PDB file of C-alpha atoms and ligand atoms in Angstrom:
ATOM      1  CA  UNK A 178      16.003  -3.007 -20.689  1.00 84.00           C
ATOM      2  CA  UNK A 179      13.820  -1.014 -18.686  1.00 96.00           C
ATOM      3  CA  UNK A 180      10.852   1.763 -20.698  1.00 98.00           C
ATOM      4  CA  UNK A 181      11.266   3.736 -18.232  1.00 98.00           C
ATOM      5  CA  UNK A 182      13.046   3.642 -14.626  1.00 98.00           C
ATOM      6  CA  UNK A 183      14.321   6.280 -12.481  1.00 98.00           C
ATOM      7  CA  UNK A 184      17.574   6.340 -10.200  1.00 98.00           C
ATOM      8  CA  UNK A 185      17.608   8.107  -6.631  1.00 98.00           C
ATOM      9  CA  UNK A 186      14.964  10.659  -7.489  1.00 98.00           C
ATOM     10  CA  UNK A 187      14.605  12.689  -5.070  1.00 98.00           C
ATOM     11  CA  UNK A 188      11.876  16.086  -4.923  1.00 98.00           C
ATOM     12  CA  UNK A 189      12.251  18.466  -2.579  1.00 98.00           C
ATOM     13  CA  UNK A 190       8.948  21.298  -3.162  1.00 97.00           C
ATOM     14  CA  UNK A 191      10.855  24.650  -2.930  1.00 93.00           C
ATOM     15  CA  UNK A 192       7.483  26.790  -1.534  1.00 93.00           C
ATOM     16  CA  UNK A 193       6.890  24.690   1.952  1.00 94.00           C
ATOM     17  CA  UNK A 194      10.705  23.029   1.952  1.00 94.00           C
ATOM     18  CA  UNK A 195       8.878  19.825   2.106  1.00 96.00           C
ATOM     19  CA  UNK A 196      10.898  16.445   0.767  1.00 97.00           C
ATOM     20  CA  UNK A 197       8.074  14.352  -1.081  1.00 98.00           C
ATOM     21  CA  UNK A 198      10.490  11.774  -2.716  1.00 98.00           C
ATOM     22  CA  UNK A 199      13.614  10.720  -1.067  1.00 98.00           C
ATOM     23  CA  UNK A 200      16.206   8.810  -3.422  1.00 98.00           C
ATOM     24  CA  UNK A 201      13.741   6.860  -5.127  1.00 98.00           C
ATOM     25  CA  UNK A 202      14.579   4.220  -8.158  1.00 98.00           C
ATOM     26  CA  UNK A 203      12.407   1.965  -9.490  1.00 98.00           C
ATOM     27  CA  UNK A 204      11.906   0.478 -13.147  1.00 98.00           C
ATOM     28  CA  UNK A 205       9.231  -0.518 -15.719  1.00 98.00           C
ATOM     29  CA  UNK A 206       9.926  -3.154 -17.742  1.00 98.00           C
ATOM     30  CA  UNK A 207       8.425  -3.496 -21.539  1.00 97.00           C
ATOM     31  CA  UNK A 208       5.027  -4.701 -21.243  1.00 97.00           C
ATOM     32  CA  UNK A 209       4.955  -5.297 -17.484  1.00 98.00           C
ATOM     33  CA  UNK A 210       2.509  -3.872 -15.315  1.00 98.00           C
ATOM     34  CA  UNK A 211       4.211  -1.827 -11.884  1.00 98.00           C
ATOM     35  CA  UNK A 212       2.424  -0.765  -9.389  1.00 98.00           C
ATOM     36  CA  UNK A 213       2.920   2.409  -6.437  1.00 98.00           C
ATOM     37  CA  UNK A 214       0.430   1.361  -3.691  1.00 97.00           C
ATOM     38  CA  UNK A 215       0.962   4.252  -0.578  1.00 96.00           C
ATOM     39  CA  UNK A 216      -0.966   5.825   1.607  1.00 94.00           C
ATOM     40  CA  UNK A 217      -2.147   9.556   0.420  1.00 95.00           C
ATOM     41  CA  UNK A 218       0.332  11.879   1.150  1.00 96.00           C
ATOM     42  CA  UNK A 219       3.041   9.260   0.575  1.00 97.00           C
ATOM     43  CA  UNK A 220       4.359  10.765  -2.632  1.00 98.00           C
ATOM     44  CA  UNK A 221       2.958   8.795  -5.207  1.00 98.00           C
ATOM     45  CA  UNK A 222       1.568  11.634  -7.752  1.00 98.00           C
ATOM     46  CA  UNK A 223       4.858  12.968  -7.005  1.00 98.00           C
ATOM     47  CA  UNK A 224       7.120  10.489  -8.392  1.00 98.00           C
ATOM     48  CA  UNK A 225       4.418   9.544 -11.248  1.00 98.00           C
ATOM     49  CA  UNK A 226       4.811  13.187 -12.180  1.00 98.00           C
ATOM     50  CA  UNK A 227       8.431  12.784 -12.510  1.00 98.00           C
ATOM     51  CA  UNK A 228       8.707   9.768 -14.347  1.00 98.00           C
ATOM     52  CA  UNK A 229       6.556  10.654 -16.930  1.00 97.00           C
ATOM     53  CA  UNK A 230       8.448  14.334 -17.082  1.00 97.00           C
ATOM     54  CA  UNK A 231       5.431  16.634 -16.204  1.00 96.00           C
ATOM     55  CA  UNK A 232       7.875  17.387 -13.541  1.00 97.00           C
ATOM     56  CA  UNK A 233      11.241  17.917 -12.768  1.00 97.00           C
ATOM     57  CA  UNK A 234      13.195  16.026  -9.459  1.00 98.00           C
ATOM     58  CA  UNK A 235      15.496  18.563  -7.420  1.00 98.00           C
ATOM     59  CA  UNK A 236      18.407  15.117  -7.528  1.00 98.00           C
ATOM     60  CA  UNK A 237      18.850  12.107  -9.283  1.00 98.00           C
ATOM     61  CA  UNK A 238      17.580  11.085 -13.249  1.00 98.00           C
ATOM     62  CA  UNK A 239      14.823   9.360 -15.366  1.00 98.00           C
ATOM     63  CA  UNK A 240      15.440   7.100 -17.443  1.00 98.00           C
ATOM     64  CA  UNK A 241      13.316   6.099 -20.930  1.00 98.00           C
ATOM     65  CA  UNK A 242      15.183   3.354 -22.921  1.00 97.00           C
ATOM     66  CA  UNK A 243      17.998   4.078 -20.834  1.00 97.00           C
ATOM     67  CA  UNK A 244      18.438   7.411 -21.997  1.00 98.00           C
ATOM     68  CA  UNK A 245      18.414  10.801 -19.541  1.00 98.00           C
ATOM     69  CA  UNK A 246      14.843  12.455 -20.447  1.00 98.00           C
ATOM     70  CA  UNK A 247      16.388  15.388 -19.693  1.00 97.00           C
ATOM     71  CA  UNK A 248      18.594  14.864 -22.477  1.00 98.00           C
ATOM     72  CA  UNK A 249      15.779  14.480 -24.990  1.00 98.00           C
ATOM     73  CA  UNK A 250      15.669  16.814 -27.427  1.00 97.00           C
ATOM     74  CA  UNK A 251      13.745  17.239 -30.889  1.00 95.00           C
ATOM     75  CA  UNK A 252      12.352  14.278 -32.197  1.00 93.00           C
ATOM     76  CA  UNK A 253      13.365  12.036 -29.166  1.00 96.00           C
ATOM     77  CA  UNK A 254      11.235  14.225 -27.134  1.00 96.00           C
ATOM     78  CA  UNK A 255       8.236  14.276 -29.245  1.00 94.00           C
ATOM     79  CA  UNK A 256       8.306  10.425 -29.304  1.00 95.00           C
ATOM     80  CA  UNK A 257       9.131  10.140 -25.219  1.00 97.00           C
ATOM     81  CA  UNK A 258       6.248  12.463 -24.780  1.00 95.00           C
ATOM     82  CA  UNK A 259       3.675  10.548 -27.432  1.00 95.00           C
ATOM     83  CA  UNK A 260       4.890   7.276 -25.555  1.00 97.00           C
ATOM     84  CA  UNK A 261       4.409   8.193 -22.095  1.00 98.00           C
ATOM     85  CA  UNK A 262       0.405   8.629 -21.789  1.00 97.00           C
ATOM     86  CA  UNK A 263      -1.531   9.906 -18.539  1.00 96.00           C
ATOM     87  CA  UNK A 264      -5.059   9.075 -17.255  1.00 96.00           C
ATOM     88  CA  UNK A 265      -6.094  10.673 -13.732  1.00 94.00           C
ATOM     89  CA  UNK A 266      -8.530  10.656 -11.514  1.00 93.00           C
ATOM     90  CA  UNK A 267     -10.746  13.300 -12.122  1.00 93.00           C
ATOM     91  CA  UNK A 268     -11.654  12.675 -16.186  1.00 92.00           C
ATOM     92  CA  UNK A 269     -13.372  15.768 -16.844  1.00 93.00           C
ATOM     93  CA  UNK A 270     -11.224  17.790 -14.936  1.00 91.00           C
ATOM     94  CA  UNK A 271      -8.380  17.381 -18.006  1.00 86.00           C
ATOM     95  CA  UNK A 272     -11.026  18.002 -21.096  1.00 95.00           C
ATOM     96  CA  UNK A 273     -11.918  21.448 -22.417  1.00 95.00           C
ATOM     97  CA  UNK A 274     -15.468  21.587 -21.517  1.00 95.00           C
ATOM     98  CA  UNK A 275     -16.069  23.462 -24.556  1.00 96.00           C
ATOM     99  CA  UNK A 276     -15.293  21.005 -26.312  1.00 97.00           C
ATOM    100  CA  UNK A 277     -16.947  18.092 -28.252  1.00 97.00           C
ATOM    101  CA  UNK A 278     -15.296  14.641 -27.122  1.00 98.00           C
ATOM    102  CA  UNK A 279     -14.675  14.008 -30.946  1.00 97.00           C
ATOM    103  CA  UNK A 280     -12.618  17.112 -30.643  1.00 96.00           C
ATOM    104  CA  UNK A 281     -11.267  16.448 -27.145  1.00 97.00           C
ATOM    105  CA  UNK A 282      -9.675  13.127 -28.817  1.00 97.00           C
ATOM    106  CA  UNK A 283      -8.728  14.649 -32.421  1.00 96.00           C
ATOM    107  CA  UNK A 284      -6.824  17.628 -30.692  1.00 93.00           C
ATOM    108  CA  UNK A 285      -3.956  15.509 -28.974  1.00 89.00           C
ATOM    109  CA  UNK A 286      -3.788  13.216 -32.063  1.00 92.00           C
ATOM    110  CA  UNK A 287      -3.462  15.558 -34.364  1.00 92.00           C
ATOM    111  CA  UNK A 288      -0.318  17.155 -32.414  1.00 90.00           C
ATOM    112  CA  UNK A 289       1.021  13.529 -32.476  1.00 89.00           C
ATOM    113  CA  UNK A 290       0.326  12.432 -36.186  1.00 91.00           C
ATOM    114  CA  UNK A 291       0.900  15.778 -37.906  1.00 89.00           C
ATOM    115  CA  UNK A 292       1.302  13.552 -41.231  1.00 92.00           C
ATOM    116  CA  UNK A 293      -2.452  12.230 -40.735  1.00 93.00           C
ATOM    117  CA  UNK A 294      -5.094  14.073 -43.002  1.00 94.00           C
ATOM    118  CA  UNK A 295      -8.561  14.212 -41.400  1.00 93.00           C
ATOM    119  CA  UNK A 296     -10.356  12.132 -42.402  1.00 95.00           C
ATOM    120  CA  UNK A 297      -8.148   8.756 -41.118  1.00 96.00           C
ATOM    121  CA  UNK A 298      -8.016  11.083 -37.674  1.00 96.00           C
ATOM    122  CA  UNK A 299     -11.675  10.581 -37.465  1.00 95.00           C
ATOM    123  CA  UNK A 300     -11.982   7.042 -38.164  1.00 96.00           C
ATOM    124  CA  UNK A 301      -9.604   6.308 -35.562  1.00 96.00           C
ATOM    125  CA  UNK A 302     -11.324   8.176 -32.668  1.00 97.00           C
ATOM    126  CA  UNK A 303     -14.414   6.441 -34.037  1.00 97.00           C
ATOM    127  CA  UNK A 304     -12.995   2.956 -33.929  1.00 96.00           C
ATOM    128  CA  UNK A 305     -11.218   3.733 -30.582  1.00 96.00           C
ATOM    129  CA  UNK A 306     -14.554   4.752 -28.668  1.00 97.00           C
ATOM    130  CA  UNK A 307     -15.960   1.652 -30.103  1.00 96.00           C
ATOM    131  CA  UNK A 308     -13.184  -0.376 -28.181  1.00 95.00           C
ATOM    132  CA  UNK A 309     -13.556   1.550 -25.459  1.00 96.00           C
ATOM    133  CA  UNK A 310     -17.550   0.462 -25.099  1.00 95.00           C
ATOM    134  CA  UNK A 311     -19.005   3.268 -26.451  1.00 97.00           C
ATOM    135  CA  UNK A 312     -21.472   4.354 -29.238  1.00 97.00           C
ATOM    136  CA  UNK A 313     -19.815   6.867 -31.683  1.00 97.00           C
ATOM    137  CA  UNK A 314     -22.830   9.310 -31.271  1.00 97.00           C
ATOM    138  CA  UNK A 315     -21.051   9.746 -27.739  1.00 98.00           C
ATOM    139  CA  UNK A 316     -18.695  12.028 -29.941  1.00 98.00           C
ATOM    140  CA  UNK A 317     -20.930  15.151 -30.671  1.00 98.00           C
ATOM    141  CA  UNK A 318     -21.482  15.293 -26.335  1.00 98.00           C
ATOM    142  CA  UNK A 319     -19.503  17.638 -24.068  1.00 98.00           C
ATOM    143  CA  UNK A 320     -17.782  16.348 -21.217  1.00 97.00           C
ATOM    144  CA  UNK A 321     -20.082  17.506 -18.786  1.00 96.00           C
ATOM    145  CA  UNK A 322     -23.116  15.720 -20.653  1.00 97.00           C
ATOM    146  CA  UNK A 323     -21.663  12.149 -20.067  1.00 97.00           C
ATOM    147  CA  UNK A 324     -21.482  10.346 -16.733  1.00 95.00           C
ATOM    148  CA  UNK A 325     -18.377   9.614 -14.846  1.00 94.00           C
ATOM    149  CA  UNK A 326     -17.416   6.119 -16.001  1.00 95.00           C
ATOM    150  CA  UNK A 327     -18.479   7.240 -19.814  1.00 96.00           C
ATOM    151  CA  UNK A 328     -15.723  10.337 -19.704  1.00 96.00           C
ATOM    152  CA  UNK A 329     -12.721   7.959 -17.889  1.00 95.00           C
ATOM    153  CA  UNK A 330     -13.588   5.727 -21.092  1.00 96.00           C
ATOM    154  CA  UNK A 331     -12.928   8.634 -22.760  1.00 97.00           C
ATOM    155  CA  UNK A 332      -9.922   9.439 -21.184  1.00 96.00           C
ATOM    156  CA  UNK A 333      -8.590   5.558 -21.916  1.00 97.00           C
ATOM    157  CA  UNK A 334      -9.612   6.105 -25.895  1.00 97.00           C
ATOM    158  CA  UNK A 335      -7.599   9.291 -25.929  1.00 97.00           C
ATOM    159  CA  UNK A 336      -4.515   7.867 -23.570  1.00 97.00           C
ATOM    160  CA  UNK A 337      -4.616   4.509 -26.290  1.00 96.00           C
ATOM    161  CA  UNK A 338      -5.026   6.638 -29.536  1.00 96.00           C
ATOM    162  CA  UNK A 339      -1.308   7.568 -29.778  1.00 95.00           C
ATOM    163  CA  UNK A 340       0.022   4.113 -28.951  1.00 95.00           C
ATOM    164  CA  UNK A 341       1.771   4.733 -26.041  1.00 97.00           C
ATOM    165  CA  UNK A 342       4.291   2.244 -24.716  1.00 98.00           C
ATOM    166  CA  UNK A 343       3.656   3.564 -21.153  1.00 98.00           C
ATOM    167  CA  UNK A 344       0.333   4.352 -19.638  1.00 98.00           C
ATOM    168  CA  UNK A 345       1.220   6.243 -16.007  1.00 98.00           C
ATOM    169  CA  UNK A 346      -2.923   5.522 -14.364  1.00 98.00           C
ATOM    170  CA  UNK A 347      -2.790   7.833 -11.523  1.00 97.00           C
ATOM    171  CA  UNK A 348      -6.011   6.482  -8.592  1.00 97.00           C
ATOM    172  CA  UNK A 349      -7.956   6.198 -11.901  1.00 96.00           C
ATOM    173  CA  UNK A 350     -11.042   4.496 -11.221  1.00 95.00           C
ATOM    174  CA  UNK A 351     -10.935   6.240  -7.278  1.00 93.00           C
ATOM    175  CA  UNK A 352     -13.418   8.672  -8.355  1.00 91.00           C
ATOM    176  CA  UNK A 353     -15.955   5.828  -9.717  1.00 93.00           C
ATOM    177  CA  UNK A 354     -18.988   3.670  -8.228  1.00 92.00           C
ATOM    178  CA  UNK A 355     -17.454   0.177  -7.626  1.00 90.00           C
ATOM    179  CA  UNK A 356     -19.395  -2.031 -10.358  1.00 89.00           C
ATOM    180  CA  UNK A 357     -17.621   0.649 -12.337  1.00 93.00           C
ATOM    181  CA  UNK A 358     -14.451   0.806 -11.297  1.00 94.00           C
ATOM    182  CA  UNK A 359     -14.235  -3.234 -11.751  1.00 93.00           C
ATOM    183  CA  UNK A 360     -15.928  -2.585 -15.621  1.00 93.00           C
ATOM    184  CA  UNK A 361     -13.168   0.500 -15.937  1.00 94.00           C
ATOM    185  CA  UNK A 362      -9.977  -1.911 -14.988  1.00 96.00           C
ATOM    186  CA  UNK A 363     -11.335  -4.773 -17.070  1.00 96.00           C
ATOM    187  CA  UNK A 364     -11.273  -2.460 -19.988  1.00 96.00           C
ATOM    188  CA  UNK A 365      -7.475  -1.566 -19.062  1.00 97.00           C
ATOM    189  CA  UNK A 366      -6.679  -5.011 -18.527  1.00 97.00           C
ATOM    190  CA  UNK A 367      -8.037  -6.139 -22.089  1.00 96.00           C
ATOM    191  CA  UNK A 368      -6.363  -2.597 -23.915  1.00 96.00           C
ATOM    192  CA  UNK A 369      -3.267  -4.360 -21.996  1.00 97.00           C
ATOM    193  CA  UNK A 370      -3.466  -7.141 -23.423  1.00 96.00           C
ATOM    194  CA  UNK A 371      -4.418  -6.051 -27.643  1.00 96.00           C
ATOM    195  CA  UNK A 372      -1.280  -3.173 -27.254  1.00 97.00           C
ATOM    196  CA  UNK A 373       1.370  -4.686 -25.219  1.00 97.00           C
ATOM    197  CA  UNK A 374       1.324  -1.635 -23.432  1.00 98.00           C
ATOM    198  CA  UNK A 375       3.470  -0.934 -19.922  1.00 98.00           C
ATOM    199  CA  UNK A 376       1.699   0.346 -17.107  1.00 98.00           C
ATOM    200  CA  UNK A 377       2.609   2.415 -14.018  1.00 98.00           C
ATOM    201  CA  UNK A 378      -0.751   1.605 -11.779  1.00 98.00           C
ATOM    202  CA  UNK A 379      -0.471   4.042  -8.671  1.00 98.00           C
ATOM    203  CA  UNK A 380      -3.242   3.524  -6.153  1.00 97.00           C
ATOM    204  CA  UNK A 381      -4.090   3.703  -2.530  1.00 95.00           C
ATOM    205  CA  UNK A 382      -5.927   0.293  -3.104  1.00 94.00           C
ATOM    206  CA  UNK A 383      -3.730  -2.478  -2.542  1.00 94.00           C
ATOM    207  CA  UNK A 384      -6.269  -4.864  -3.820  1.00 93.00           C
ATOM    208  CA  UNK A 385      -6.770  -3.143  -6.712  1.00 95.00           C
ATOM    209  CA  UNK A 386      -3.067  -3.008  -7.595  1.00 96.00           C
ATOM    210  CA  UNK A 387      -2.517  -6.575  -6.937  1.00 95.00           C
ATOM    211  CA  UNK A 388      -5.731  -7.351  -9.416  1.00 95.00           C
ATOM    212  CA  UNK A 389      -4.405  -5.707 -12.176  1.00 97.00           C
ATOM    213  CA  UNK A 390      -0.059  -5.202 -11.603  1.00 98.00           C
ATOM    214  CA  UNK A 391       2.700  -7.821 -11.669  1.00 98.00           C
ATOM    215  CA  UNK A 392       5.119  -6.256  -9.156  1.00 98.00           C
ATOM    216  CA  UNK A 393       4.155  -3.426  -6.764  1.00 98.00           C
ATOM    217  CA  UNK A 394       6.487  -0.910  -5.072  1.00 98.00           C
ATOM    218  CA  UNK A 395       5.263  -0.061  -1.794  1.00 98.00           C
ATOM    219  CA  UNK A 396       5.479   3.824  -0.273  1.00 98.00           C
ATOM    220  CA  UNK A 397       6.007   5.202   2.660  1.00 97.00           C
ATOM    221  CA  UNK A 398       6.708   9.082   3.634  1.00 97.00           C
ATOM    222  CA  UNK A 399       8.370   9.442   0.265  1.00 98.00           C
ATOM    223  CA  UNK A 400      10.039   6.515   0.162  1.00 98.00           C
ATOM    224  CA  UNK A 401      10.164   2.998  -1.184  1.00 98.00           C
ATOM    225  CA  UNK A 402       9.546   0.363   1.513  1.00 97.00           C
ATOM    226  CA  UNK A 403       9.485  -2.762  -0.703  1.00 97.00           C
ATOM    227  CA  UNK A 404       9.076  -4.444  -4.137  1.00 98.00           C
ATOM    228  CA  UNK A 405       6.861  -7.460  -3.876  1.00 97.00           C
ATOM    229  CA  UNK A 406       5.466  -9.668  -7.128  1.00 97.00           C
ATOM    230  CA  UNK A 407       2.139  -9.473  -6.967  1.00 97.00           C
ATOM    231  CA  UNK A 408       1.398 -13.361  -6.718  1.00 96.00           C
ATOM    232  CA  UNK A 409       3.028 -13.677  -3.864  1.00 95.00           C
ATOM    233  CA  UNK A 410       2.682 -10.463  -1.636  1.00 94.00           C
ATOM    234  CA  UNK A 411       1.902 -12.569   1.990  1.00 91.00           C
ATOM    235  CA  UNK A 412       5.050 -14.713   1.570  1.00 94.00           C
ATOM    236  CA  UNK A 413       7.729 -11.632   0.210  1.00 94.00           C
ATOM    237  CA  UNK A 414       5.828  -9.182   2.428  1.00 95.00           C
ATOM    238  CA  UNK A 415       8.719  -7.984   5.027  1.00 96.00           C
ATOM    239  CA  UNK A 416       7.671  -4.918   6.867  1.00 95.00           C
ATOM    240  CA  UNK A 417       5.278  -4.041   9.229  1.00 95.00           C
ATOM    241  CA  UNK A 418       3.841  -1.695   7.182  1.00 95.00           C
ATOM    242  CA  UNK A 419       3.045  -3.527   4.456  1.00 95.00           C
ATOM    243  CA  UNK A 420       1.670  -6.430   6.184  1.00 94.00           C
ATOM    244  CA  UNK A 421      -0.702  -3.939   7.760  1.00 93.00           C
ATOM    245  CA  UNK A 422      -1.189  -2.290   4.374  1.00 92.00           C
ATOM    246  CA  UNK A 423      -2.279  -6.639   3.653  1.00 91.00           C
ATOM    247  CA  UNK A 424      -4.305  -7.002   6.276  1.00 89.00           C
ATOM    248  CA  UNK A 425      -6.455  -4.005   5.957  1.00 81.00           C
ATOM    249  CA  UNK A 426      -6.739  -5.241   2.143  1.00 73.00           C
ATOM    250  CA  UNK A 427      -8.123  -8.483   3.885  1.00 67.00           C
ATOM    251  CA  UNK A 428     -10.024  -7.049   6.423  1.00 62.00           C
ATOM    252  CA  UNK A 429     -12.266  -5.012   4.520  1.00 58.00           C
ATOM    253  CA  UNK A 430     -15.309  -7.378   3.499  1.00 52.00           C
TER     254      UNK A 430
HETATM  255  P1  ADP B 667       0.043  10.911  -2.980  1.00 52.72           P
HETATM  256  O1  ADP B 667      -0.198  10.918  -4.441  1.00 52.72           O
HETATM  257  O2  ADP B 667       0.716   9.656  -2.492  1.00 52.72           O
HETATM  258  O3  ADP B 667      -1.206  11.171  -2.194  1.00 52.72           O
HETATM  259  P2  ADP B 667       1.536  13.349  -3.470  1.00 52.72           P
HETATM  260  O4  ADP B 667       2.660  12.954  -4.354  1.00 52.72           O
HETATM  261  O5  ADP B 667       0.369  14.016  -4.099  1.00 52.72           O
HETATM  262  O6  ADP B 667       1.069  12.072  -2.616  1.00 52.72           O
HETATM  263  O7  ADP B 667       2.080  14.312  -2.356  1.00 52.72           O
HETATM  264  C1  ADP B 667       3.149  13.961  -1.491  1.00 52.72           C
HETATM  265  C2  ADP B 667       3.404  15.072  -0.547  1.00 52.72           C
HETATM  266  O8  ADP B 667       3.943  16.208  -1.232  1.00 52.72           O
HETATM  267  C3  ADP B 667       2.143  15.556   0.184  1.00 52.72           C
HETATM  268  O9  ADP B 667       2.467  15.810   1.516  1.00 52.72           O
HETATM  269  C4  ADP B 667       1.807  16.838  -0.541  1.00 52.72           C
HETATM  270  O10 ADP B 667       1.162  17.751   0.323  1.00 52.72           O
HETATM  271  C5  ADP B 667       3.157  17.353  -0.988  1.00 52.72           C
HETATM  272  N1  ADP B 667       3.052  18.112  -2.245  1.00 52.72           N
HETATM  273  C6  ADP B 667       2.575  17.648  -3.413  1.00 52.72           C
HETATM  274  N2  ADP B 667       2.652  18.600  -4.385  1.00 52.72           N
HETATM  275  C7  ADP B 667       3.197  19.699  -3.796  1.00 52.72           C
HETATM  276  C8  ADP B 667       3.543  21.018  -4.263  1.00 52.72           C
HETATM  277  N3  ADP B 667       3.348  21.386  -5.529  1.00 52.72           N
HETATM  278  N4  ADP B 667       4.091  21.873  -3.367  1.00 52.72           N
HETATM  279  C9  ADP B 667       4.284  21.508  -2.094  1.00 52.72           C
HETATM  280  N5  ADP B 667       4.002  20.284  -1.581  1.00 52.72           N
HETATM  281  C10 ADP B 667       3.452  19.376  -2.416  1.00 52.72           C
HETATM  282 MG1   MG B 668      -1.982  11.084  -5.540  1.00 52.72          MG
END
């Protein structure tokens, strides 16, 4: 059974009338890596948004473990919401900057493990930075005292800490120099690897996605296109707009 999946999702934004998702349904399987590849604009935060339930869709449902999130209540809610983890774009943007990063990773942990005393909270944002390449004197820094690459690790320690069985990565290494960006999905691909984890991988880059997904759902104006495996994109690839999507993945270098 699918972690989570959604079934003719569609979003309609009431302010400008504008459909971003048009009966949409796609799935994530346990420990499989999915990814959206779209142009910008094509709806992609949108539907990543509504999968993960930081937003609702105006028709259709979303599914985790087969269940209607909306549904969720209590308990079941706590533990879809501790499962489902984010990292975006822009790290720094989502960190207090008045914060220490020890802080910025105890705070969310905390609210997940209310049972855990201090002390253990600590040791595991220590150990986690490790894992993430970092020294723990990184801790007692604020966000804006650490470079780009240092505060998406950060992001990817906090996203890990409460063992999430889904991580939804939103263009995450777009904001990033590319040596790294390739350091950056290497780290995802080996936290992939030690937890099991699922992944929702929405990017613009198509050779990105293909690096690091297993299937790829491909968007256009809001809606899904095509679902290709990864391995073998040229041979499943059917519509024009893919195989352009291909060939400017190609023609780039
Ligand atoms: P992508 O992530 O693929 O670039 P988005 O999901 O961010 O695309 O946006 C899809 C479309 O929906 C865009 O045209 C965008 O302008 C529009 N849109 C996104 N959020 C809102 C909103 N809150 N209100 C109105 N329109 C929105
Ligand atoms: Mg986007």
């Amino acid at each position: 059974m699918s972690v989570l999946s959604c079934m003719n999702v569609s979003k309609l934004f009431q302010d400008n009338g504008f459909e971003a998702l048009r009966s949409i349904s796609i799935s994530i399987g346990e420990g499989e890596s999915v990814g959206i590849v779209g142009e910008s604009g094509s709806g992609k935060s949108t539907l990543g948004s509504i999968i993960g339930g930081l937003d609702k869709p105006t028709d259709g449902t979303v599914f985790y473990h087969g269940t209607d999130i909306s549904s969720l209540k209590g308990g079941a809610f706590r533990q879809f919401r501790r499962s489902v983890q984010y990292i975006f774009q822009d790290p720094k943007g989502a960190m207090n900057p008045y914060f220490t990063l020890r802080r910025v990773l105890i705070e969310p942990l905390r609210i997940n493990f209310p049972g855990i005393g201090k002390t253990e909270l600590e040791n595991r944002v220590e150990e986690m930075v490790g894992k993430v390449g970092l020294p723990a004197s990184i801790l007692d820094a604020h966000p804006y005292e650490v470079s780009g690459g240092e505060a998406q690790r950060i992001a990817i320690a906090r996203t890990l800490l409460p063992e999430p069985e889904v991580i939804i990565a939103d263009e995450c290494v777009s904001s990033l120099d590319l040596s790294i960006q390739a350091e950056v999905i290497n780290l995802l691909r080996h936290a992939r690897t030690e937890t099991g984890a699922s992944f929702l991988f929405i990017s613009h880059d198509l050779d990105l996605v293909r690096y690091f997904c297993d299937r790829v759902y491909v968007m256009l104006h809001g809606r899904i296109v095509e679902c290709l495996d990864c391995r073998h994109m040229e041979e499943e690839a059917a519509s024009e707009y893919t195989k352009m999507l291909l060939e400017d993945a190609y023609g780039k270098d």
